[in-house]
Amino acid sequence: MLQSRDPGLAGAEVCVPAPGVGAGGECSPHPSPQPDATMLSRLLKEHQAKQNERKELQEKRRREAITAATCLTEALVDHLNVGVAQAYMNQRKLDHEVKTLQVQAAQFAKQTGQWIGMVENFNQALKEIGDVENWARSIELDMRTIATALEYVYKGQLQSAPS
């Protein structure tokens, strides 16, 4: 009797007739070929059932791996999207601040121009006041000179007139 080399059929015995025994000879330990066929059929069904179980388990693990990979990918994308969204929001805030700053700078430049105009007008007015003051001093000096001259002439006439 020989043992099968197929691992799926381990423990199954194959019946080989002994030399000198005819086609109708008996094999030990099984007296007829019918139980061997039943055993082979049962072993084949068990083997196919185990293969199906392995295929189902492998398919289940493949689906679980795909689900896990999908979840991981979504988590990574979400994590990256948070950073991108934050950068986008920061850029929008910066753009808004730049526009606000430009408007305020333009207003400040306009106001500064008005202040410069007012200071120039004030300086011009001060110059004019200074000119008026100088003119008034000049007039005052001229009037004193005239007053002194008139006083001198008046006193001179009083002295020359007979009393």
Tab-separated table of C-alpha atoms in Angstrom:
chain	number	residue	atom	x	y	z
A	1	MET	CA	0.000	0.000	0.000
A	2	LEU	CA	1.284	3.541	-0.869
A	3	GLN	CA	0.607	6.866	0.795
A	4	SER	CA	-0.600	9.779	-1.370
A	5	ARG	CA	1.849	12.634	-1.957
A	6	ASP	CA	-0.930	15.228	-2.257
A	7	PRO	CA	-1.096	17.161	1.042
A	8	GLY	CA	-4.814	17.643	0.580
A	9	LEU	CA	-5.192	13.885	0.592
A	10	ALA	CA	-2.911	13.256	3.552
A	11	GLY	CA	-3.850	10.169	5.434
A	12	ALA	CA	-5.637	8.652	2.435
A	13	GLU	CA	-4.349	5.297	1.346
A	14	VAL	CA	-4.112	4.162	-2.239
A	15	CYS	CA	-4.630	0.499	-2.902
A	16	VAL	CA	-2.102	-1.190	-5.173
A	17	PRO	CA	-2.581	-4.950	-5.756
A	18	ALA	CA	0.292	-7.174	-4.647
A	19	PRO	CA	2.339	-8.937	-7.328
A	20	GLY	CA	0.786	-12.133	-8.443
A	21	VAL	CA	-2.677	-11.032	-7.409
A	22	GLY	CA	-5.085	-10.784	-10.318
A	23	ALA	CA	-7.475	-8.054	-11.160
A	24	GLY	CA	-9.968	-9.438	-8.749
A	25	GLY	CA	-7.502	-9.538	-5.852
A	26	GLU	CA	-8.218	-7.859	-2.613
A	27	CYS	CA	-6.446	-4.935	-1.102
A	28	SER	CA	-5.963	-4.397	2.516
A	29	PRO	CA	-7.245	-2.590	4.668
A	30	HIS	CA	-10.299	-1.791	2.476
A	31	PRO	CA	-11.994	-4.781	1.023
A	32	SER	CA	-13.639	-2.870	-1.904
A	33	PRO	CA	-12.893	0.224	-4.055
A	34	GLN	CA	-16.231	1.835	-3.120
A	35	PRO	CA	-15.134	3.217	0.284
A	36	ASP	CA	-12.001	4.736	-1.327
A	37	ALA	CA	-14.104	6.627	-3.874
A	38	THR	CA	-16.390	7.865	-1.115
A	39	MET	CA	-13.382	8.915	0.959
A	40	LEU	CA	-11.781	10.683	-2.027
A	41	SER	CA	-15.049	12.430	-2.779
A	42	ARG	CA	-15.374	13.492	0.857
A	43	LEU	CA	-11.737	14.678	0.940
A	44	LEU	CA	-12.255	16.585	-2.310
A	45	LYS	CA	-15.375	18.248	-0.912
A	46	GLU	CA	-13.509	19.146	2.303
A	47	HIS	CA	-10.606	20.515	0.274
A	48	GLN	CA	-12.955	22.589	-1.901
A	49	ALA	CA	-14.807	23.807	1.190
A	50	LYS	CA	-11.511	24.877	2.797
A	51	GLN	CA	-10.480	26.606	-0.422
A	52	ASN	CA	-13.802	28.438	-0.534
A	53	GLU	CA	-13.376	29.450	3.112
A	54	ARG	CA	-9.869	30.711	2.346
A	55	LYS	CA	-11.153	32.598	-0.705
A	56	GLU	CA	-13.949	34.160	1.342
A	57	LEU	CA	-11.515	35.061	4.125
A	58	GLN	CA	-9.096	36.506	1.584
A	59	GLU	CA	-11.915	38.476	-0.070
A	60	LYS	CA	-13.089	39.720	3.327
A	61	ARG	CA	-9.546	40.803	4.223
A	62	ARG	CA	-9.184	42.462	0.800
A	63	ARG	CA	-12.421	44.422	1.359
A	64	GLU	CA	-11.261	45.394	4.856
A	65	ALA	CA	-7.892	46.507	3.466
A	66	ILE	CA	-9.634	48.569	0.774
A	67	THR	CA	-11.922	50.127	3.390
A	68	ALA	CA	-8.982	50.910	5.673
A	69	ALA	CA	-6.968	52.374	2.787
A	70	THR	CA	-9.959	54.502	1.770
A	71	CYS	CA	-10.387	55.755	5.340
A	72	LEU	CA	-6.684	56.518	5.586
A	73	THR	CA	-6.714	58.349	2.261
A	74	GLU	CA	-9.749	60.384	3.295
A	75	ALA	CA	-8.153	61.216	6.647
A	76	LEU	CA	-4.932	62.324	4.946
A	77	VAL	CA	-6.816	64.387	2.375
A	78	ASP	CA	-8.950	65.945	5.114
A	79	HIS	CA	-5.826	66.754	7.116
A	80	LEU	CA	-4.198	68.344	4.082
A	81	ASN	CA	-7.400	70.168	3.179
A	82	VAL	CA	-7.515	71.698	6.663
A	83	GLY	CA	-4.054	73.158	6.085
A	84	VAL	CA	-4.941	74.325	2.597
A	85	ALA	CA	-8.207	75.845	3.828
A	86	GLN	CA	-6.353	77.627	6.631
A	87	ALA	CA	-3.774	78.958	4.169
A	88	TYR	CA	-6.595	80.105	1.865
A	89	MET	CA	-8.372	81.868	4.734
A	90	ASN	CA	-5.124	83.523	5.809
A	91	GLN	CA	-4.525	84.673	2.230
A	92	ARG	CA	-8.055	86.135	2.052
A	93	LYS	CA	-7.492	87.940	5.373
A	94	LEU	CA	-4.167	89.288	4.126
A	95	ASP	CA	-5.762	90.471	0.880
A	96	HIS	CA	-8.496	92.218	2.867
A	97	GLU	CA	-5.914	93.824	5.172
A	98	VAL	CA	-3.872	94.990	2.162
A	99	LYS	CA	-6.946	96.607	0.597
A	100	THR	CA	-7.841	98.260	3.897
A	101	LEU	CA	-4.275	99.492	4.300
A	102	GLN	CA	-4.274	100.894	0.755
A	103	VAL	CA	-7.519	102.772	1.410
A	104	GLN	CA	-6.206	104.124	4.716
A	105	ALA	CA	-2.880	105.100	3.123
A	106	ALA	CA	-4.736	106.989	0.384
A	107	GLN	CA	-6.871	108.768	3.003
A	108	PHE	CA	-3.782	109.603	5.036
A	109	ALA	CA	-2.001	110.953	1.949
A	110	LYS	CA	-5.052	113.118	1.147
A	111	GLN	CA	-5.251	114.362	4.734
A	112	THR	CA	-1.501	115.008	4.798
A	113	GLY	CA	-1.829	117.024	1.595
A	114	GLN	CA	-4.593	119.071	3.225
A	115	TRP	CA	-2.423	119.618	6.336
A	116	ILE	CA	0.508	120.714	4.181
A	117	GLY	CA	-1.779	123.151	2.353
A	118	MET	CA	-3.035	124.512	5.670
A	119	VAL	CA	0.513	124.923	7.027
A	120	GLU	CA	1.605	126.689	3.835
A	121	ASN	CA	-1.412	129.028	4.079
A	122	PHE	CA	-0.590	129.630	7.734
A	123	ASN	CA	3.024	130.416	6.874
A	124	GLN	CA	1.873	132.766	4.148
A	125	ALA	CA	-0.462	134.470	6.603
A	126	LEU	CA	2.398	134.782	9.096
A	127	LYS	CA	4.563	136.321	6.403
A	128	GLU	CA	1.787	138.726	5.542
A	129	ILE	CA	1.375	139.586	9.222
A	130	GLY	CA	5.111	140.110	9.402
A	131	ASP	CA	4.923	142.325	6.340
A	132	VAL	CA	2.012	144.258	7.842
A	133	GLU	CA	3.956	144.636	11.093
A	134	ASN	CA	6.992	145.903	9.209
A	135	TRP	CA	4.764	148.234	7.211
A	136	ALA	CA	3.117	149.442	10.438
A	137	ARG	CA	6.544	150.067	12.014
A	138	SER	CA	7.647	151.891	8.915
A	139	ILE	CA	4.488	154.003	8.961
A	140	GLU	CA	4.913	154.580	12.689
A	141	LEU	CA	8.518	155.676	12.177
A	142	ASP	CA	7.480	157.951	9.342
A	143	MET	CA	4.702	159.428	11.478
A	144	ARG	CA	7.103	160.063	14.351
A	145	THR	CA	9.485	161.707	11.971
A	146	ILE	CA	6.686	163.879	10.619
A	147	ALA	CA	5.421	164.566	14.149
A	148	THR	CA	8.905	165.530	15.280
A	149	ALA	CA	9.373	167.733	12.267
A	150	LEU	CA	6.022	169.400	12.799
A	151	GLU	CA	6.776	169.828	16.461
A	152	TYR	CA	10.124	171.355	15.616
A	153	VAL	CA	8.543	173.645	13.060
A	154	TYR	CA	5.770	174.602	15.485
A	155	LYS	CA	8.271	175.365	18.274
A	156	GLY	CA	10.380	177.273	15.806
A	157	GLN	CA	7.459	179.374	14.771
A	158	LEU	CA	6.514	180.081	18.339
A	159	GLN	CA	9.924	181.369	19.123
A	160	SER	CA	10.140	183.544	16.042
A	161	ALA	CA	6.745	185.101	16.535
A	162	PRO	CA	6.674	188.357	18.646
A	163	SER	CA	5.106	188.020	21.883
